C-alpha cells in the first residue's frame, strides 16, 4: 500500500499544544501537510491561556523540516477562530483538513455539577467543534474538498460516571457528523469521529496501571486520525482506538417487533421487552428513514398474513 501523504494539504489541528493534538500535528507535518497548531494553552479544566505550548510544537515541526504556524484562538470564540482561519488562508490559500481536538474536563457527579461546569464543557467540545467547522465549511465547499475529524470519546459512546457534561458533548458529535456527512458529500467533504483512549494529562490520574498506560500512546491514536483525514478516508465512520487496538463503532437498532393498532399498549411493550431488546438481529441505517422503513415492512408483512 502506498504511503499516506499530505503534501500540498493545509491542516488545522485544535488543542495541538499537548497530548493527542500535538501528536496529530507532528505526524501531519511529517507527512507533508502545512499545519496550523492551535492551542489556547489552557489548564485541564480550561482555565488560563498561553501560546507557549503551540509555539513549542511549531518549533518541533520546523526543526524537522516541516511548515507550521502557531495560533492561540479559543475555539469557543467565533471571532478568534475566524482570525485563525484567515491567517491560514493568507499564508497558504486553502484549508483541507480540520481536526477538532481541543478539550477540557470538569468531572463531577451530576448531583454536584454546577450548570456552569456543564455549559463550559459543552462550549469547548461541542460549540468549539461547530464554530471551527463552520469557519472552514464554506472554504471546503468552494474547494470541493475537505476532511474533518471530531474527537468524541468512549464517554460519549458508552458512558463514564461523573462525565454527564463531557459525555453529552461527545455524543452530540454523532448527530453533528451524520448531518454534515450528508451535506458535505456533494463537495467531497468527509467527516468522521475518533473515539480514543490515550496517555495524556487527561488520563494520568484515572488509576490505569502504568504498564497499560504506557501502551496507550498518542501515536497509536494518530495512526487512525491520519487515515480518517486522508484522500481515501471513509465518511461518517466512528473509529474507536487505544493501545494499538482499532475498531469501528456504529449506532444500530434492534430489528424490533410490530404491534397492530389494538395491541399498541405499554403492557404489550413490557411483555415483549426482551424481544424488542434482542441484539440477535440489528440494523445499521444510512439515513434517518431506516427505522420507519423497517417497521412499515413489518406492518405490511403482518397485513399480508391477515
Ligand atoms: P490535553 O489536555 O492534553 O489536550 C487538550 C488541549 O486542548 C490542551 O492543550 C488545551 O490547552 C487545549 N484547549 C482546551 N481548551 C481550548 C480552547 N477553548 N481552545 C483551544 N484549545 C483549547 O488532552 P488530550 O487527552 O490530548 O485530549 C485531546 C482530545 O481528545 C480532547 O477532545 C479529549 O476530550 C479527547 N479525548 C481524549 C482521551 C484520552 O484518553 N486522552 C479520551 C477520549 C477523548
PDB file of N, CA and C in Angstrom, residues 165-217:
ATOM      1  N   UNK A 165     -21.575  16.076  31.534  1.00  0.00           N
ATOM      2  CA  UNK A 165     -21.305  17.204  30.632  1.00  0.00           C
ATOM      3  C   UNK A 165     -20.459  16.755  29.432  1.00  0.00           C
ATOM      4  N   UNK A 166     -19.376  16.095  29.735  1.00  0.00           N
ATOM      5  CA  UNK A 166     -18.416  15.643  28.711  1.00  0.00           C
ATOM      6  C   UNK A 166     -19.050  14.586  27.800  1.00  0.00           C
ATOM      7  N   UNK A 167     -19.753  13.643  28.421  1.00  0.00           N
ATOM      8  CA  UNK A 167     -20.401  12.569  27.642  1.00  0.00           C
ATOM      9  C   UNK A 167     -21.462  13.134  26.704  1.00  0.00           C
ATOM     10  N   UNK A 168     -22.220  14.121  27.198  1.00  0.00           N
ATOM     11  CA  UNK A 168     -23.258  14.733  26.359  1.00  0.00           C
ATOM     12  C   UNK A 168     -22.628  15.425  25.157  1.00  0.00           C
ATOM     13  N   UNK A 169     -21.543  16.162  25.404  1.00  0.00           N
ATOM     14  CA  UNK A 169     -20.879  16.878  24.299  1.00  0.00           C
ATOM     15  C   UNK A 169     -20.303  15.889  23.287  1.00  0.00           C
ATOM     16  N   UNK A 170     -19.694  14.820  23.790  1.00  0.00           N
ATOM     17  CA  UNK A 170     -19.039  13.873  22.896  1.00  0.00           C
ATOM     18  C   UNK A 170     -20.053  13.057  22.090  1.00  0.00           C
ATOM     19  N   UNK A 171     -21.218  12.747  22.700  1.00  0.00           N
ATOM     20  CA  UNK A 171     -22.251  12.006  21.961  1.00  0.00           C
ATOM     21  C   UNK A 171     -22.925  12.909  20.935  1.00  0.00           C
ATOM     22  N   UNK A 172     -23.035  14.196  21.249  1.00  0.00           N
ATOM     23  CA  UNK A 172     -23.674  15.134  20.314  1.00  0.00           C
ATOM     24  C   UNK A 172     -22.933  15.186  18.983  1.00  0.00           C
ATOM     25  N   UNK A 173     -21.637  14.873  19.029  1.00  0.00           N
ATOM     26  CA  UNK A 173     -20.851  14.910  17.790  1.00  0.00           C
ATOM     27  C   UNK A 173     -21.341  13.874  16.775  1.00  0.00           C
ATOM     28  N   UNK A 174     -22.008  12.836  17.248  1.00  0.00           N
ATOM     29  CA  UNK A 174     -22.516  11.824  16.308  1.00  0.00           C
ATOM     30  C   UNK A 174     -23.581  12.459  15.408  1.00  0.00           C
ATOM     31  N   UNK A 175     -24.495  13.188  16.023  1.00  0.00           N
ATOM     32  CA  UNK A 175     -25.539  13.849  15.242  1.00  0.00           C
ATOM     33  C   UNK A 175     -24.962  14.899  14.316  1.00  0.00           C
ATOM     34  N   UNK A 176     -23.968  15.604  14.831  1.00  0.00           N
ATOM     35  CA  UNK A 176     -23.284  16.643  14.035  1.00  0.00           C
ATOM     36  C   UNK A 176     -22.650  15.993  12.795  1.00  0.00           C
ATOM     37  N   UNK A 177     -21.943  14.903  13.020  1.00  0.00           N
ATOM     38  CA  UNK A 177     -21.281  14.197  11.919  1.00  0.00           C
ATOM     39  C   UNK A 177     -22.295  13.674  10.908  1.00  0.00           C
ATOM     40  N   UNK A 178     -23.380  13.070  11.397  1.00  0.00           N
ATOM     41  CA  UNK A 178     -24.359  12.477  10.481  1.00  0.00           C
ATOM     42  C   UNK A 178     -24.915  13.511   9.504  1.00  0.00           C
ATOM     43  N   UNK A 179     -25.255  14.692  10.031  1.00  0.00           N
ATOM     44  CA  UNK A 179     -25.822  15.739   9.167  1.00  0.00           C
ATOM     45  C   UNK A 179     -24.771  16.270   8.200  1.00  0.00           C
ATOM     46  N   UNK A 180     -23.569  16.531   8.708  1.00  0.00           N
ATOM     47  CA  UNK A 180     -22.534  17.100   7.835  1.00  0.00           C
ATOM     48  C   UNK A 180     -22.037  16.101   6.798  1.00  0.00           C
ATOM     49  N   UNK A 181     -22.103  14.830   7.137  1.00  0.00           N
ATOM     50  CA  UNK A 181     -21.764  13.788   6.151  1.00  0.00           C
ATOM     51  C   UNK A 181     -22.695  13.925   4.942  1.00  0.00           C
ATOM     52  N   UNK A 182     -23.996  14.094   5.223  1.00  0.00           N
ATOM     53  CA  UNK A 182     -24.968  14.222   4.129  1.00  0.00           C
ATOM     54  C   UNK A 182     -24.784  15.533   3.375  1.00  0.00           C
ATOM     55  N   UNK A 183     -24.577  16.614   4.123  1.00  0.00           N
ATOM     56  CA  UNK A 183     -24.481  17.937   3.484  1.00  0.00           C
ATOM     57  C   UNK A 183     -23.164  18.133   2.738  1.00  0.00           C
ATOM     58  N   UNK A 184     -22.116  17.442   3.174  1.00  0.00           N
ATOM     59  CA  UNK A 184     -20.795  17.652   2.574  1.00  0.00           C
ATOM     60  C   UNK A 184     -20.483  16.714   1.420  1.00  0.00           C
ATOM     61  N   UNK A 185     -21.282  15.645   1.278  1.00  0.00           N
ATOM     62  CA  UNK A 185     -20.946  14.583   0.309  1.00  0.00           C
ATOM     63  C   UNK A 185     -20.740  15.136  -1.106  1.00  0.00           C
ATOM     64  N   UNK A 186     -21.632  16.043  -1.511  1.00  0.00           N
ATOM     65  CA  UNK A 186     -21.597  16.605  -2.862  1.00  0.00           C
ATOM     66  C   UNK A 186     -20.284  17.362  -3.125  1.00  0.00           C
ATOM     67  N   UNK A 187     -19.640  17.799  -2.064  1.00  0.00           N
ATOM     68  CA  UNK A 187     -18.421  18.618  -2.202  1.00  0.00           C
ATOM     69  C   UNK A 187     -17.163  17.835  -1.815  1.00  0.00           C
ATOM     70  N   UNK A 188     -17.277  16.542  -1.747  1.00  0.00           N
ATOM     71  CA  UNK A 188     -16.178  15.679  -1.291  1.00  0.00           C
ATOM     72  C   UNK A 188     -15.636  16.138   0.075  1.00  0.00           C
ATOM     73  N   UNK A 189     -16.549  16.531   0.929  1.00  0.00           N
ATOM     74  CA  UNK A 189     -16.154  16.799   2.322  1.00  0.00           C
ATOM     75  C   UNK A 189     -16.549  15.558   3.123  1.00  0.00           C
ATOM     76  N   UNK A 190     -15.575  14.971   3.748  1.00  0.00           N
ATOM     77  CA  UNK A 190     -15.819  13.741   4.529  1.00  0.00           C
ATOM     78  C   UNK A 190     -15.581  14.045   5.994  1.00  0.00           C
ATOM     79  N   UNK A 191     -16.441  13.493   6.823  1.00  0.00           N
ATOM     80  CA  UNK A 191     -16.367  13.800   8.258  1.00  0.00           C
ATOM     81  C   UNK A 191     -16.472  12.506   9.062  1.00  0.00           C
ATOM     82  N   UNK A 192     -15.605  12.390  10.033  1.00  0.00           N
ATOM     83  CA  UNK A 192     -15.524  11.164  10.833  1.00  0.00           C
ATOM     84  C   UNK A 192     -15.292  11.511  12.298  1.00  0.00           C
ATOM     85  N   UNK A 193     -15.516  10.535  13.156  1.00  0.00           N
ATOM     86  CA  UNK A 193     -15.245  10.710  14.593  1.00  0.00           C
ATOM     87  C   UNK A 193     -14.153   9.757  15.044  1.00  0.00           C
ATOM     88  N   UNK A 194     -13.373  10.261  15.976  1.00  0.00           N
ATOM     89  CA  UNK A 194     -12.356   9.449  16.628  1.00  0.00           C
ATOM     90  C   UNK A 194     -12.799   9.264  18.076  1.00  0.00           C
ATOM     91  N   UNK A 195     -12.748   8.050  18.566  1.00  0.00           N
ATOM     92  CA  UNK A 195     -13.064   7.798  19.976  1.00  0.00           C
ATOM     93  C   UNK A 195     -11.836   7.162  20.627  1.00  0.00           C
ATOM     94  N   UNK A 196     -10.924   8.004  21.142  1.00  0.00           N
ATOM     95  CA  UNK A 196      -9.628   7.491  21.603  1.00  0.00           C
ATOM     96  C   UNK A 196      -9.565   7.225  23.103  1.00  0.00           C
ATOM     97  N   UNK A 197      -8.568   6.473  23.491  1.00  0.00           N
ATOM     98  CA  UNK A 197      -8.117   6.444  24.892  1.00  0.00           C
ATOM     99  C   UNK A 197      -6.602   6.435  24.832  1.00  0.00           C
ATOM    100  N   UNK A 198      -5.971   7.399  25.490  1.00  0.00           N
ATOM    101  CA  UNK A 198      -4.517   7.511  25.387  1.00  0.00           C
ATOM    102  C   UNK A 198      -3.941   8.167  26.627  1.00  0.00           C
ATOM    103  N   UNK A 199      -2.648   7.975  26.774  1.00  0.00           N
ATOM    104  CA  UNK A 199      -1.935   8.553  27.914  1.00  0.00           C
ATOM    105  C   UNK A 199      -1.674  10.036  27.639  1.00  0.00           C
ATOM    106  N   UNK A 200      -2.431  10.882  28.306  1.00  0.00           N
ATOM    107  CA  UNK A 200      -2.205  12.335  28.248  1.00  0.00           C
ATOM    108  C   UNK A 200      -2.524  12.861  29.646  1.00  0.00           C
ATOM    109  N   UNK A 201      -2.467  14.174  29.809  1.00  0.00           N
ATOM    110  CA  UNK A 201      -2.777  14.700  31.149  1.00  0.00           C
ATOM    111  C   UNK A 201      -4.236  14.451  31.524  1.00  0.00           C
ATOM    112  N   UNK A 202      -5.089  14.169  30.492  1.00  0.00           N
ATOM    113  CA  UNK A 202      -6.500  13.887  30.777  1.00  0.00           C
ATOM    114  C   UNK A 202      -6.708  12.546  31.461  1.00  0.00           C
ATOM    115  N   UNK A 203      -5.775  11.620  31.253  1.00  0.00           N
ATOM    116  CA  UNK A 203      -5.978  10.257  31.757  1.00  0.00           C
ATOM    117  C   UNK A 203      -4.956   9.862  32.823  1.00  0.00           C
ATOM    118  N   UNK A 204      -4.045  10.774  33.144  1.00  0.00           N
ATOM    119  CA  UNK A 204      -2.911  10.396  34.014  1.00  0.00           C
ATOM    120  C   UNK A 204      -3.347   9.995  35.431  1.00  0.00           C
ATOM    121  N   UNK A 205      -4.519  10.517  35.882  1.00  0.00           N
ATOM    122  CA  UNK A 205      -4.906  10.217  37.269  1.00  0.00           C
ATOM    123  C   UNK A 205      -6.142   9.320  37.368  1.00  0.00           C
ATOM    124  N   UNK A 206      -6.381   8.508  36.340  1.00  0.00           N
ATOM    125  CA  UNK A 206      -7.568   7.637  36.357  1.00  0.00           C
ATOM    126  C   UNK A 206      -7.302   6.296  37.028  1.00  0.00           C
ATOM    127  N   UNK A 207      -6.060   6.088  37.474  1.00  0.00           N
ATOM    128  CA  UNK A 207      -5.734   4.834  38.144  1.00  0.00           C
ATOM    129  C   UNK A 207      -5.465   3.693  37.172  1.00  0.00           C
ATOM    130  N   UNK A 208      -5.218   4.020  35.893  1.00  0.00           N
ATOM    131  CA  UNK A 208      -4.885   2.965  34.919  1.00  0.00           C
ATOM    132  C   UNK A 208      -3.474   2.470  35.243  1.00  0.00           C
ATOM    133  N   UNK A 209      -3.280   1.139  35.370  1.00  0.00           N
ATOM    134  CA  UNK A 209      -1.941   0.640  35.711  1.00  0.00           C
ATOM    135  C   UNK A 209      -0.890   1.137  34.718  1.00  0.00           C
ATOM    136  N   UNK A 210       0.305   1.553  35.235  1.00  0.00           N
ATOM    137  CA  UNK A 210       1.324   2.145  34.359  1.00  0.00           C
ATOM    138  C   UNK A 210       1.695   1.287  33.167  1.00  0.00           C
ATOM    139  N   UNK A 211       1.721  -0.055  33.354  1.00  0.00           N
ATOM    140  CA  UNK A 211       2.134  -0.905  32.222  1.00  0.00           C
ATOM    141  C   UNK A 211       1.109  -0.851  31.084  1.00  0.00           C
ATOM    142  N   UNK A 212      -0.159  -0.582  31.430  1.00  0.00           N
ATOM    143  CA  UNK A 212      -1.188  -0.437  30.385  1.00  0.00           C
ATOM    144  C   UNK A 212      -1.117   0.975  29.802  1.00  0.00           C
ATOM    145  N   UNK A 213      -1.024   1.955  30.719  1.00  0.00           N
ATOM    146  CA  UNK A 213      -0.972   3.364  30.284  1.00  0.00           C
ATOM    147  C   UNK A 213       0.180   3.590  29.299  1.00  0.00           C
ATOM    148  N   UNK A 214       1.316   2.923  29.551  1.00  0.00           N
ATOM    149  CA  UNK A 214       2.472   3.113  28.678  1.00  0.00           C
ATOM    150  C   UNK A 214       2.227   2.610  27.251  1.00  0.00           C
ATOM    151  N   UNK A 215       1.293   1.667  27.109  1.00  0.00           N
ATOM    152  CA  UNK A 215       0.954   1.178  25.762  1.00  0.00           C
ATOM    153  C   UNK A 215      -0.028   2.104  25.052  1.00  0.00           C
ATOM    154  N   UNK A 216      -0.677   2.977  25.839  1.00  0.00           N
ATOM    155  CA  UNK A 216      -1.736   3.836  25.283  1.00  0.00           C
ATOM    156  C   UNK A 216      -1.131   5.133  24.734  1.00  0.00           C
ATOM    157  N   UNK A 217      -0.310   4.998  23.725  1.00  0.00           N
ATOM    158  CA  UNK A 217       0.409   6.168  23.227  1.00  0.00           C
ATOM    159  C   UNK A 217      -0.496   7.052  22.352  1.00  0.00           C
TER     160      UNK A 217
END
